[in-house]
Coordinates of C-alpha atoms in Angstrom, one line a residue:
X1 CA -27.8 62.6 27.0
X2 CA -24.9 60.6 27.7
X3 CA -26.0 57.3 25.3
X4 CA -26.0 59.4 22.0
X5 CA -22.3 60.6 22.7
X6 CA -21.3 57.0 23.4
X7 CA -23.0 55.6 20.0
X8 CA -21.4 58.5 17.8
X9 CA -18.0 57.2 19.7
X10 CA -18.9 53.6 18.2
X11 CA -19.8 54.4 14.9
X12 CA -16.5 57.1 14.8
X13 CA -14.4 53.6 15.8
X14 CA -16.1 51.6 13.5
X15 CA -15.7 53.6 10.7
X16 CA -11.9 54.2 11.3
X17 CA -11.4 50.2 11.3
X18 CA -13.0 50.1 8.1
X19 CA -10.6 52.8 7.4
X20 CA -7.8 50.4 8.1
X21 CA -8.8 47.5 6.9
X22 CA -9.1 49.1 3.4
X23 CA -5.8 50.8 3.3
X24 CA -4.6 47.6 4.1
X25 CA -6.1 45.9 1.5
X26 CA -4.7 48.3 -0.8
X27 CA -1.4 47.8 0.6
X28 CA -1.3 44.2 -0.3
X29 CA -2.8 44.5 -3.5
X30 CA 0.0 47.0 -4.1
X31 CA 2.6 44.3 -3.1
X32 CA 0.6 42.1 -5.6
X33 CA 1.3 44.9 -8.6
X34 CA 5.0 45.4 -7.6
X35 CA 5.6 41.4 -7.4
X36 CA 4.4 40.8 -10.5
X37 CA 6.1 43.2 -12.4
X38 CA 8.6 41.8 -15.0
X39 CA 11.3 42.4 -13.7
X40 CA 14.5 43.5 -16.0
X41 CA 18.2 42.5 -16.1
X42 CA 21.0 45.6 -16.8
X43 CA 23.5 42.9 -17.9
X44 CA 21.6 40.7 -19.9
X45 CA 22.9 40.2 -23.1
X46 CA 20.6 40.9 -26.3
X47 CA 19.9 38.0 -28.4
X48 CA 21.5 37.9 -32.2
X49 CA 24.4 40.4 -30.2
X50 CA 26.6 39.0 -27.0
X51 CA 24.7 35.6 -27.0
X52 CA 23.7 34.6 -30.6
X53 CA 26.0 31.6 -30.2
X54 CA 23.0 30.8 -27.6
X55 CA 20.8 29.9 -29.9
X56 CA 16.4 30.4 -30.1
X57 CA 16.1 27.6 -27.7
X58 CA 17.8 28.7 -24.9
X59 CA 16.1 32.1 -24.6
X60 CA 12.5 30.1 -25.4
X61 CA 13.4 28.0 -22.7
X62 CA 14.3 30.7 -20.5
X63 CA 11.1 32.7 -21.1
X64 CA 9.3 29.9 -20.2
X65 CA 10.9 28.7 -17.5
X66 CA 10.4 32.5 -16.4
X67 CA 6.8 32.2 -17.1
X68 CA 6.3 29.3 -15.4
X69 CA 7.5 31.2 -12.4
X70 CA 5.7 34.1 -11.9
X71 CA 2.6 32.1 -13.1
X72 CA 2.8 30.1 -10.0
X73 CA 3.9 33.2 -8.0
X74 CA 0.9 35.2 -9.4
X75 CA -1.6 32.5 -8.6
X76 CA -0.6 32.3 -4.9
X77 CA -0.4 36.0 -4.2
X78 CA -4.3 36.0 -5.9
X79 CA -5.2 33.0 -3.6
X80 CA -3.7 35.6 -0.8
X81 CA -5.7 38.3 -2.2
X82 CA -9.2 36.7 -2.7
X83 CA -8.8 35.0 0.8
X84 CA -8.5 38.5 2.5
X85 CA -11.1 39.7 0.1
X86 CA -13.3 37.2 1.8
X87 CA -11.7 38.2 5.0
X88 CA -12.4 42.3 5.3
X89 CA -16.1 40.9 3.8
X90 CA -16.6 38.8 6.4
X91 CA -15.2 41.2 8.9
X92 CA -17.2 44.6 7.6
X93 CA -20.9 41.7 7.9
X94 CA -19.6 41.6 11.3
X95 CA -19.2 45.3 12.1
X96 CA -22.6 45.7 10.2
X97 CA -24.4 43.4 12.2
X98 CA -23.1 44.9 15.5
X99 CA -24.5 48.3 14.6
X100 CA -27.6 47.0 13.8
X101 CA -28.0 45.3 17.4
X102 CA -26.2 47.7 19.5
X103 CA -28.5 49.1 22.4
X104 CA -28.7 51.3 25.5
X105 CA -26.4 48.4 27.3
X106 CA -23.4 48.3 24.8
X107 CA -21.0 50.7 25.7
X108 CA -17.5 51.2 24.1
X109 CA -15.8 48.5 26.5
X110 CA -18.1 45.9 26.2
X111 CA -18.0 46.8 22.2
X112 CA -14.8 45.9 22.1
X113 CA -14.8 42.9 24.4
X114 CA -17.5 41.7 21.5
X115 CA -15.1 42.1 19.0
X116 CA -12.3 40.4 20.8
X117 CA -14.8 37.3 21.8
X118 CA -15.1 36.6 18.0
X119 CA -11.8 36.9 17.3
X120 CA -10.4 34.1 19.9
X121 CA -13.5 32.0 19.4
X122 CA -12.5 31.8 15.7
X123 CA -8.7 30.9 16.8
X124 CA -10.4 28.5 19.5
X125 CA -11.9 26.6 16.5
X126 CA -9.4 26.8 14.0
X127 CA -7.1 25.0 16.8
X128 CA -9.2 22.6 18.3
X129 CA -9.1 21.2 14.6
X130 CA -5.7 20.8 15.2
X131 CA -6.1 19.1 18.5
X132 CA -8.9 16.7 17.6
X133 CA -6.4 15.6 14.3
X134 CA -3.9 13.4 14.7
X135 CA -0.8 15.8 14.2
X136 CA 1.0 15.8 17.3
X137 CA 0.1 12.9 18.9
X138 CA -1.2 9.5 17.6
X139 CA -4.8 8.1 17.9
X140 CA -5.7 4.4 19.5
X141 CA -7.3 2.5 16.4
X142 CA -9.4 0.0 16.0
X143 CA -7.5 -2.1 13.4
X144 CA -4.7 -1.6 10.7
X145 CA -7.2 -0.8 8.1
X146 CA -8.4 2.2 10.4
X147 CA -4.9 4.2 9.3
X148 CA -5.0 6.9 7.4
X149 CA -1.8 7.1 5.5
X150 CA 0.4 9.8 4.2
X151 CA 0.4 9.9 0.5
X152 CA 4.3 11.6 0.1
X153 CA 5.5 14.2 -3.2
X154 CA 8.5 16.0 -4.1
X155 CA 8.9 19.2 -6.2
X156 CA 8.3 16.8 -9.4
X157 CA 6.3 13.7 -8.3
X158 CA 3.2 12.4 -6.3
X159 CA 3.8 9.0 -4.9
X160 CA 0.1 7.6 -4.2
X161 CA -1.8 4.8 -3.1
X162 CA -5.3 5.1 -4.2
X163 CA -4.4 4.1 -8.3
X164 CA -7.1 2.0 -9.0
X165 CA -7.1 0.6 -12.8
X166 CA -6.4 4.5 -14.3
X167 CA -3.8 6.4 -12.1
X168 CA -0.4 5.4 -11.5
X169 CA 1.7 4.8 -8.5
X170 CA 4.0 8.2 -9.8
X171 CA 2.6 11.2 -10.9
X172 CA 5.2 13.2 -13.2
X173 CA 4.3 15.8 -14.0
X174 CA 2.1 16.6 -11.1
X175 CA -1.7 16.9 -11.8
X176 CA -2.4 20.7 -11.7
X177 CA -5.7 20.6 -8.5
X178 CA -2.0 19.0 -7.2
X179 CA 0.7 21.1 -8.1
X180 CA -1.0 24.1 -7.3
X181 CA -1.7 23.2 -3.6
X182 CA 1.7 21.7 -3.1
X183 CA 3.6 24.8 -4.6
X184 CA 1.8 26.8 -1.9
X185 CA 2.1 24.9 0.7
X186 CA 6.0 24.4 -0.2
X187 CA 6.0 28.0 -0.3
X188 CA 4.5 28.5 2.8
X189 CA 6.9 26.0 4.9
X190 CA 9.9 28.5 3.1
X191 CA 7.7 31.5 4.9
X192 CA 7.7 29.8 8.5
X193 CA 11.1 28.9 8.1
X194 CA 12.7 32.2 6.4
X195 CA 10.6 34.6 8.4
X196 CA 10.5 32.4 12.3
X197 CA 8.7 33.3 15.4
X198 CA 9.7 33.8 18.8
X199 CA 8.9 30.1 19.5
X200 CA 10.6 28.3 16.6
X201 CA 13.4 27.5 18.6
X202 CA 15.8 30.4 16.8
X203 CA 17.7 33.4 18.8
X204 CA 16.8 36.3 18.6
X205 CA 19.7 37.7 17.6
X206 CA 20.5 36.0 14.7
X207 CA 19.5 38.6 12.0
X208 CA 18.8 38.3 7.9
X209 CA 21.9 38.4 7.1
X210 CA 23.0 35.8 9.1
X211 CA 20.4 33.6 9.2
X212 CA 20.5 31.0 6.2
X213 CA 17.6 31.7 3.6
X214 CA 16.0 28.8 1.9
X215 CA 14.7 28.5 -1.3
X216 CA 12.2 26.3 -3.9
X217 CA 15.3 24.2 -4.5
X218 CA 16.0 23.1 -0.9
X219 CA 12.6 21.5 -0.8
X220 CA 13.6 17.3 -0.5
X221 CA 10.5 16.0 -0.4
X222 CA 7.2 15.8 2.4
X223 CA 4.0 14.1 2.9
X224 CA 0.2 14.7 3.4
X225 CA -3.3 13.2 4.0
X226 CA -6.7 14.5 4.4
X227 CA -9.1 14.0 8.1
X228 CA -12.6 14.3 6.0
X229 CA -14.0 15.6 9.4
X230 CA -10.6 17.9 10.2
X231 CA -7.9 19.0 7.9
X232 CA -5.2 18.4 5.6
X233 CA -2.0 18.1 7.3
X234 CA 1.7 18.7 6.0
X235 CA 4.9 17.2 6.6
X236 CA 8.1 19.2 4.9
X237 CA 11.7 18.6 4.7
X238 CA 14.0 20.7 3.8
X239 CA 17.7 20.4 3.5
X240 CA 20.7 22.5 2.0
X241 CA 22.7 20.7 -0.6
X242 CA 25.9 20.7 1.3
X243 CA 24.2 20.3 5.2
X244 CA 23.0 17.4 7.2
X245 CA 20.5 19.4 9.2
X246 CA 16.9 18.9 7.9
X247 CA 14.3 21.7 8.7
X248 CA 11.1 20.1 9.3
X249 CA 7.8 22.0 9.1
X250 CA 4.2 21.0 9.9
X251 CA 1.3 22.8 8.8
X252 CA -2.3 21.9 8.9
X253 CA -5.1 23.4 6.5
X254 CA -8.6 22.9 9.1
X255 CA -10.5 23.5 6.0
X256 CA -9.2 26.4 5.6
X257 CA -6.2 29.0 5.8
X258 CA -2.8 27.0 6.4
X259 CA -1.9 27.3 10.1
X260 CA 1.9 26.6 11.3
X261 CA 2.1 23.6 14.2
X262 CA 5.9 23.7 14.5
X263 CA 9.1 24.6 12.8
X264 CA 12.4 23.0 13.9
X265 CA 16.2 21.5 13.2
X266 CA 16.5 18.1 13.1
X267 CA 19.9 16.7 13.2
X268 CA 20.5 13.7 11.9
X269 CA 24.2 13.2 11.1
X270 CA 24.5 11.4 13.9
X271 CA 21.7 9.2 13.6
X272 CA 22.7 5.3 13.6
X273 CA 20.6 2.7 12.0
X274 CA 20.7 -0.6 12.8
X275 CA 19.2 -3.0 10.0
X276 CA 18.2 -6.1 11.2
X277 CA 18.0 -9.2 8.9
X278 CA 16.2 -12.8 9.6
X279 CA 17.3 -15.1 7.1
X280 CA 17.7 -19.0 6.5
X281 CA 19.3 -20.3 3.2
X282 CA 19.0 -18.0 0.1
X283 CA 22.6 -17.4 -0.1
X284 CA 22.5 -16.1 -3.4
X285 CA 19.5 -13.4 -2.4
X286 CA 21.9 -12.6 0.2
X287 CA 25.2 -12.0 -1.7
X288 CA 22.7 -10.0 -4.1
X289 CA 21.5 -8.1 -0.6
X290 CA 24.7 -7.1 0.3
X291 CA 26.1 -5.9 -3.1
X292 CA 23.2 -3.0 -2.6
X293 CA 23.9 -2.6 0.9
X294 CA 28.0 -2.0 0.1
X295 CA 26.9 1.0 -2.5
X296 CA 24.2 2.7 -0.2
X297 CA 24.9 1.8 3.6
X298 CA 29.1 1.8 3.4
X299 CA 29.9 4.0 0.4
X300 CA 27.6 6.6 0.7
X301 CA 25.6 6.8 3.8
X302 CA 28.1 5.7 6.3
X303 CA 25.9 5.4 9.9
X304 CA 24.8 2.1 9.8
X305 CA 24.8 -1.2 11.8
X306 CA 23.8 -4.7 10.3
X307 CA 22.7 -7.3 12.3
X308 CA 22.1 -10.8 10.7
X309 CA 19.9 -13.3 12.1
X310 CA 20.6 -16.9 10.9
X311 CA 18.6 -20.3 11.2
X312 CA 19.9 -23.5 10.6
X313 CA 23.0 -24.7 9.6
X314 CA 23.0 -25.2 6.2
X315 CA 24.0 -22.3 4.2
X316 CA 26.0 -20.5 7.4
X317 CA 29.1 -21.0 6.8
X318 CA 28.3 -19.3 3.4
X319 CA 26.9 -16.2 4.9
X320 CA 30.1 -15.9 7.3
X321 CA 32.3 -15.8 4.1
X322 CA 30.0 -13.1 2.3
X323 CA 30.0 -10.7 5.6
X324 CA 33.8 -11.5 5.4
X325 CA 34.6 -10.6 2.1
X326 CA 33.2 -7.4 2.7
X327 CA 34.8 -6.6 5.9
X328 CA 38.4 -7.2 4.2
X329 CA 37.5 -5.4 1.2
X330 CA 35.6 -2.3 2.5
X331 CA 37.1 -2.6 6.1
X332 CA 33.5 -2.3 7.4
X333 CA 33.4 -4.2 10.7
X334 CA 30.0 -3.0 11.9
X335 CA 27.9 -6.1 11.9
X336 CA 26.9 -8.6 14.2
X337 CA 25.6 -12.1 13.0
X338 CA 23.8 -14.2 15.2
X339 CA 22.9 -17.8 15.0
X340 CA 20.0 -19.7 15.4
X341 CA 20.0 -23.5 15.0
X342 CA 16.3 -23.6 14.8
X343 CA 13.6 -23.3 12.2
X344 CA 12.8 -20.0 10.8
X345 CA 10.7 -17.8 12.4
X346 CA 11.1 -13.8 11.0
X347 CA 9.4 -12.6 14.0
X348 CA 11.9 -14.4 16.6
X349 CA 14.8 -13.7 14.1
X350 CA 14.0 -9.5 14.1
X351 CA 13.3 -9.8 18.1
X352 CA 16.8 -11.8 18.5
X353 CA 18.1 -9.0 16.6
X354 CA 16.9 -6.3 18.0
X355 CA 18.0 -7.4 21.5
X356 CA 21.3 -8.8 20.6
X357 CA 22.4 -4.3 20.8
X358 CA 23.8 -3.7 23.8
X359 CA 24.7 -0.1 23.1
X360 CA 21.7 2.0 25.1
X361 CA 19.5 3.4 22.1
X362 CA 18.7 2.7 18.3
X363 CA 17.0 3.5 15.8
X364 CA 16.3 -0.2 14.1
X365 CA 15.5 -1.0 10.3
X366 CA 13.4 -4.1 10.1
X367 CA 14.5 -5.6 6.7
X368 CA 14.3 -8.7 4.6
X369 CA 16.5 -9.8 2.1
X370 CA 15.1 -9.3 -1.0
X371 CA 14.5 -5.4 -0.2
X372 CA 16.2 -2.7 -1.9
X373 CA 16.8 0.4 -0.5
X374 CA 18.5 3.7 -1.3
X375 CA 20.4 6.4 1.0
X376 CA 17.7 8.6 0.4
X377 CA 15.5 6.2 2.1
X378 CA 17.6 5.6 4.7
X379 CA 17.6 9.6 5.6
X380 CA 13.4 9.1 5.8
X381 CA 13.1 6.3 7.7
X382 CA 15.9 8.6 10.4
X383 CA 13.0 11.6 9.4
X384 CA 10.2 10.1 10.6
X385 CA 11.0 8.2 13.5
X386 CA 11.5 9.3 17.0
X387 CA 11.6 7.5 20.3
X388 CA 8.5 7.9 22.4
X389 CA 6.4 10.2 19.5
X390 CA 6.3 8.0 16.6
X391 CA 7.2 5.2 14.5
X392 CA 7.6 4.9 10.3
X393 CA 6.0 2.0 8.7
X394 CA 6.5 2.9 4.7
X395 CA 4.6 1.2 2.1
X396 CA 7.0 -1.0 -0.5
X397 CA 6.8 -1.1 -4.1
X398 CA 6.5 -4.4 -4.6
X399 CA 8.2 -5.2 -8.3
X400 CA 6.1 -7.8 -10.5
X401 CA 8.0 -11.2 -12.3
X402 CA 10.8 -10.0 -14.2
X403 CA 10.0 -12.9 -16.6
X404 CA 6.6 -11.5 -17.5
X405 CA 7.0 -7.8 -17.8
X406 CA 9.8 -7.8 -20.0
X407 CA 8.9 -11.2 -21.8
X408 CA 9.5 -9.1 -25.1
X409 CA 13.6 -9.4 -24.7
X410 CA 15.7 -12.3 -24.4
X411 CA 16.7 -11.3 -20.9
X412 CA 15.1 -9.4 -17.9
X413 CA 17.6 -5.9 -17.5
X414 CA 19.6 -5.6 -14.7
X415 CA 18.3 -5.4 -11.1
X416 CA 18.9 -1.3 -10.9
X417 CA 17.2 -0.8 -14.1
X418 CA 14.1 -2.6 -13.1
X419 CA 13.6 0.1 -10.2
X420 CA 10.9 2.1 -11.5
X421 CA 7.4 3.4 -10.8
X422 CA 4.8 2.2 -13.7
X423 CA 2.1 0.1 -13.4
X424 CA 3.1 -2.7 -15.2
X425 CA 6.2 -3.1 -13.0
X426 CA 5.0 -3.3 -9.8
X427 CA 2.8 -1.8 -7.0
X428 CA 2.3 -0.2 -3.4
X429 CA 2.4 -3.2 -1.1
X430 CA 0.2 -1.4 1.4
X431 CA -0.8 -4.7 2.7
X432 CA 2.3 -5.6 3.7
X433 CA 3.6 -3.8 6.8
X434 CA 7.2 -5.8 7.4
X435 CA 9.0 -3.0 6.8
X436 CA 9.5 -0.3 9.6
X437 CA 11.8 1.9 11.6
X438 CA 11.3 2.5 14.6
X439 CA 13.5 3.0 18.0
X440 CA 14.2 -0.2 20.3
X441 CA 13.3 1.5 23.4
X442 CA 9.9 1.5 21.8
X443 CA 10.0 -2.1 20.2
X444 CA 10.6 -3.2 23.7
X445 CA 8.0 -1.3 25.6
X446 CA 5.0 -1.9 23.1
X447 CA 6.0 -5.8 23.9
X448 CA 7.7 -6.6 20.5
X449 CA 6.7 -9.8 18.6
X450 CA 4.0 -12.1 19.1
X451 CA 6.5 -15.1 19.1
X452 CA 3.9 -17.3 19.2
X453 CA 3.5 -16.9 15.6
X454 CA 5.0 -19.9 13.4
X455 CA 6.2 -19.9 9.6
X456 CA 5.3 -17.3 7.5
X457 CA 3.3 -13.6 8.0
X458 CA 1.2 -12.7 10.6
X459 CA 3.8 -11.6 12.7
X460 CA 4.5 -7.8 11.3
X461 CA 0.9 -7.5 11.3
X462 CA 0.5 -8.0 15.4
X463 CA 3.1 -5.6 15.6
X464 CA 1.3 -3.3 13.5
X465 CA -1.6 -3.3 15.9
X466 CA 0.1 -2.6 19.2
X467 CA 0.8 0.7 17.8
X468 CA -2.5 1.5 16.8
X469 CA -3.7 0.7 20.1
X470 CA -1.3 3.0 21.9
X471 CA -0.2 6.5 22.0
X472 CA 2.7 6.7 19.5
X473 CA 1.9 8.3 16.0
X474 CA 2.3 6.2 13.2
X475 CA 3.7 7.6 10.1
X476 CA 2.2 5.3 7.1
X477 CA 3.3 6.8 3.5
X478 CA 4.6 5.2 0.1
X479 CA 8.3 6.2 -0.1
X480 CA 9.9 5.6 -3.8
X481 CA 13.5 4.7 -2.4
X482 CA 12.5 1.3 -0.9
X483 CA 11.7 -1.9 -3.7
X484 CA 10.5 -5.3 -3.2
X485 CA 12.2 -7.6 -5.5
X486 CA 10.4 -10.4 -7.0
X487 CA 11.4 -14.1 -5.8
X488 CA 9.6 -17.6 -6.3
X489 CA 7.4 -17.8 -3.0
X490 CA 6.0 -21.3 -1.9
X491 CA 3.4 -21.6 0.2
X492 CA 4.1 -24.5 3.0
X493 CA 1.2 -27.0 4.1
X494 CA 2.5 -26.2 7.3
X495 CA 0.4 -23.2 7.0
X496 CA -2.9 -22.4 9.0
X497 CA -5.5 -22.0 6.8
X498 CA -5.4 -17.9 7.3
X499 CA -2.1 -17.9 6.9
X500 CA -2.1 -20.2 3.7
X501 CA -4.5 -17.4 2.6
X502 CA -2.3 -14.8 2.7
X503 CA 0.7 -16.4 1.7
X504 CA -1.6 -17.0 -2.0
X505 CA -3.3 -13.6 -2.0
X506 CA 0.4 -12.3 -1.7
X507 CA 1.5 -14.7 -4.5
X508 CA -1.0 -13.3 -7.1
X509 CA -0.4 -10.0 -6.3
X510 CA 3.3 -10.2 -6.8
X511 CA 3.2 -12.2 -10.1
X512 CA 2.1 -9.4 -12.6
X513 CA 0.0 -6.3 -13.5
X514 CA -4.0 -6.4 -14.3
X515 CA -2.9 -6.6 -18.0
X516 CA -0.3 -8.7 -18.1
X517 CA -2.1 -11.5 -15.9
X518 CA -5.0 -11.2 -18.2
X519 CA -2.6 -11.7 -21.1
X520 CA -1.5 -15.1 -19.3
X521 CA -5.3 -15.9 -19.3
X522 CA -6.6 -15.3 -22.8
X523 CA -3.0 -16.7 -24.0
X524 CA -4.7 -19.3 -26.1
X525 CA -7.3 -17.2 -27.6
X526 CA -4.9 -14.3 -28.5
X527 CA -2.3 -17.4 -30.2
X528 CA -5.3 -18.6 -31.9
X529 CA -6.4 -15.1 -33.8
X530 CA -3.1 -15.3 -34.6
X531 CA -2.7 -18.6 -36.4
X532 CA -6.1 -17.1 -38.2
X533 CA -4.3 -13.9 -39.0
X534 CA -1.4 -15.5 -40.3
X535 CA -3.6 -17.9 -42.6
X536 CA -5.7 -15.5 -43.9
X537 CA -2.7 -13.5 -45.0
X538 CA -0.9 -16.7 -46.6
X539 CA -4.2 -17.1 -48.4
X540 CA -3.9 -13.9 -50.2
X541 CA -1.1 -14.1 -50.9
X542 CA -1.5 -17.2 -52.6
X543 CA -4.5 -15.9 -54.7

């Protein structure tokens, strides 16, 4: 007589969960109601009364801007909803399906231990997806092409790789499948951040009101790619207009809800980088080079170290003055230039450079001369490198021939005005991998350049592949602040035939766009319709 007591005892507890589980349900579709409530302002000012002087557009503007809001607020909290919809479905199958096979041998204890199996396997799962992704730690790779790379957005803007002959390199406005995953998963790095646990690194103590909140607007920008087999996983930074503390946030989607990885402060105010430059000749790129790095590395950014690395003679004594001039007119004495009379090699000149520090510890910027970079880049490149964890190898937009894509005026614009993001101006140089941050402790261990390498590429590549083979993470992603400027490039007989190769397949990708290189072929034909054109109508008009 004792069994029947025990299964009345199991079908009481089961129908109390249900219980719960629907009065919670309620609960949060009550929050749902509440939230998206238009919400009323006392002081507002009536339109035609306080604030004619306004005008119709403002207050259009403002209801729009208004209903752009809640739109986006409304569409998250019914993703929230219909998941835990999907959730108390899922979880009432289960409590069906465990009535149904309950026997003589289930008692209330082993009931419950049931219950609390399926719950951890599901957590077991959820983070061995994390685990077998490459979030926290890097993956050993078979090649450079075996990378999956971060594809990186802002509030406004995509900045992708895949583009094909129909997207473009920037996105504005977002496409909405895009915007509305990255609003939520903006707003869900504001919720780990806002709203920390126990193990984010935060006292306990420190209550609402003196905690700092952070909003929409505090979102500077963040990154993501897809594991077909795994995830998605996120990268977000977050910064308050007048701080230098970034708070980073991870998250990873394994296919399904968002699960936090880690939440923390990073610090980077005092963060030095020291930008290391090979050069030989090309005085004038240089004095160009340096007019860029007076307005972003001295004026504004104010942490950085440049190291030139000269070869030859010829063209030195220029160099000296240029560094000079700068010194006495910016008093910035934070350079080192190093000479090399010996034939170029970039490789020897960025491991020269990198060893000529003596101060312990750096974070190093491997640049060339006709790169242009912003602060804004500079603050990424400190972002996503750190020693022993991971290094930052962006992708460059590489800018087409100035003399091509603006053929139609008399003279190319100036330099800053050519910085933008369209498809006839340039494109993701994601074959290129000379660019990179990373820390010289690092550098050193992974065995630096192969300096066996002569003349031009192959170098950045072999570097490239060290990482891949070894434990660090490496963070691949187009960033929008870094520009390759176009230069003539000659290609050397010097050259090994795989490196004459690549030298060419770089040339005719840096010329000009799909259309404007297929312009330059069907030149003739297209002058020729014209002569036609231009006949025909002289022809008429004679008649």
């Amino acid at each position: 007589m004792r069994m029947p007591r025990r299964g009345l005892v199991i079908q009481a507890r089961t129908r109390w969960l249900l219980v719960g589980l629907a009065l919670l349900f309620s609960l949060v579709l009550l929050m749902y109601l509440l939230e998206c409530a238009p919400q009323t302002d006392g002081n507002g000012s009536l339109p035609g009364v306080v604030g004619e002087s306004m005008g119709k557009e403002y207050y259009q503007a403002l209801l729009q801007e208004q209903e752009e809001h809640y739109q986006n607020r409304a569409t998250s909290l019914k993703r929230q909803i219909a998941q835990l919809k999907q959730e108390l479905q899922e979880m009432s199958d289960k409590l069906k399906s465990l009535q149904e096979k309950k026997s003589p041998k289930v008692n209330g204890m082993n009931y419950q231990g049931t219950k609390e199996q399926t719950s951890n396997d599901l957590l077991e799962f959820l983070h061995s997806q994390i685990d077998k992704a490459e979030v926290s730690v890097g993956a050993k790779l078979p090649s450079e092409y075996g990378v999956i790379p971060f594809e990186s957005f802002t509030s406004m803007k995509v900045f992708q790789l895949e583009m094909g002959l129909t997207r473009h390199p920037e996105e504005k406005p977002v496409r909405k499948d895009k915007r509305d995953e990255l609003v939520e998963v903006i707003e869900a790095g504001l919720e780990v951040i806002n709203n920390p646990d126990e193990d984010d690194g935060q006292d306990e103590d420190d209550g609402v009101g003196d905690r700092q909140l952070y909003s929409e607007n505090d979102f500077i920008e963040g990154y993501y790619r897809t594991e077909r087999d795994k995830g998605t996983q996120y990268e977000l930074f977050y910064k308050k207009m007048d701080g230098m503390e970034y708070r980073h946030v991870t998250l990873f989607r394994p296919f399904g809800p968002l699960m936090k990885v880690k939440s923390e402060t990073v610090d980077i105010s005092r963060s030095i980088i020291n930008i290391i430059v090979p050069l030989a000749g090309r005085t004038e790129a240089f004095a160009q080079f340096m007019q860029n790095f007076r307005d972003v590395c001295i004026h504004q950014d104010k942490r950085v170290h440049l190291t030139v690395v000269y070869f030859g003679q010829d063209g030195l004594s220029e160099v000296k003055s240029i560094l000079e001039s700068v010194a006495r007119e910016t008093d910035f004495h934070n350079y080192t230039l190093v000479s090399l009379n010996e034939e170029f090699n970039r490789g020897r000149g960025l491991d020269m450079g990198a060893r000529a520090w003596e101060k312990g510890e750096v974070l190093m910027f491997f640049c060339d001369v006709d790169v242009y970079f912003t602060a804004e880049f500079l603050n990424s490149c400190r972002l996503n490198a750190e020693p022993g964890k991971k290094v930052f190898y962006p992708v460059v937009f590489s800018l087409y021939n100035p003399a091509i894509v603006y053929a139609n005026q008399d003279i190319p614009p100036p330099v800053e005005q050519q910085l933008v993001h369209k498809k006839d101006s340039g494109f993701w140089r994601d074959f290129g991998f000379g660019m990179t941050c990373q820390y010289r402790t690092d550098f050193l261990t992974v065995g630096g350049f192969d300096l066996e390498v002569k003349g031009w590429g192959g170098e950045d590549v072999h570097l490239y592949r060290k990482y891949l083979h070894g434990d660090l993470m490496v963070i691949r992603t187009p960033v929008p602040g870094l520009f390759h400027l176009w230069h003539e490039k000659h290609c050397a007989d010097e050259l090994t035939p795989e490196q004459y190769r690549m030298c060419i397949q770089s040339k005719a990708m840096n010329e000009a766009s799909h259309s404007h290189l297929g312009m330059l072929v069907f030149r003739d034909e297209i002058e020729a319709h014209l002569r036609k054109q231009a006949y025909r109508t002289n022809s008429e008009a004679v008649g």
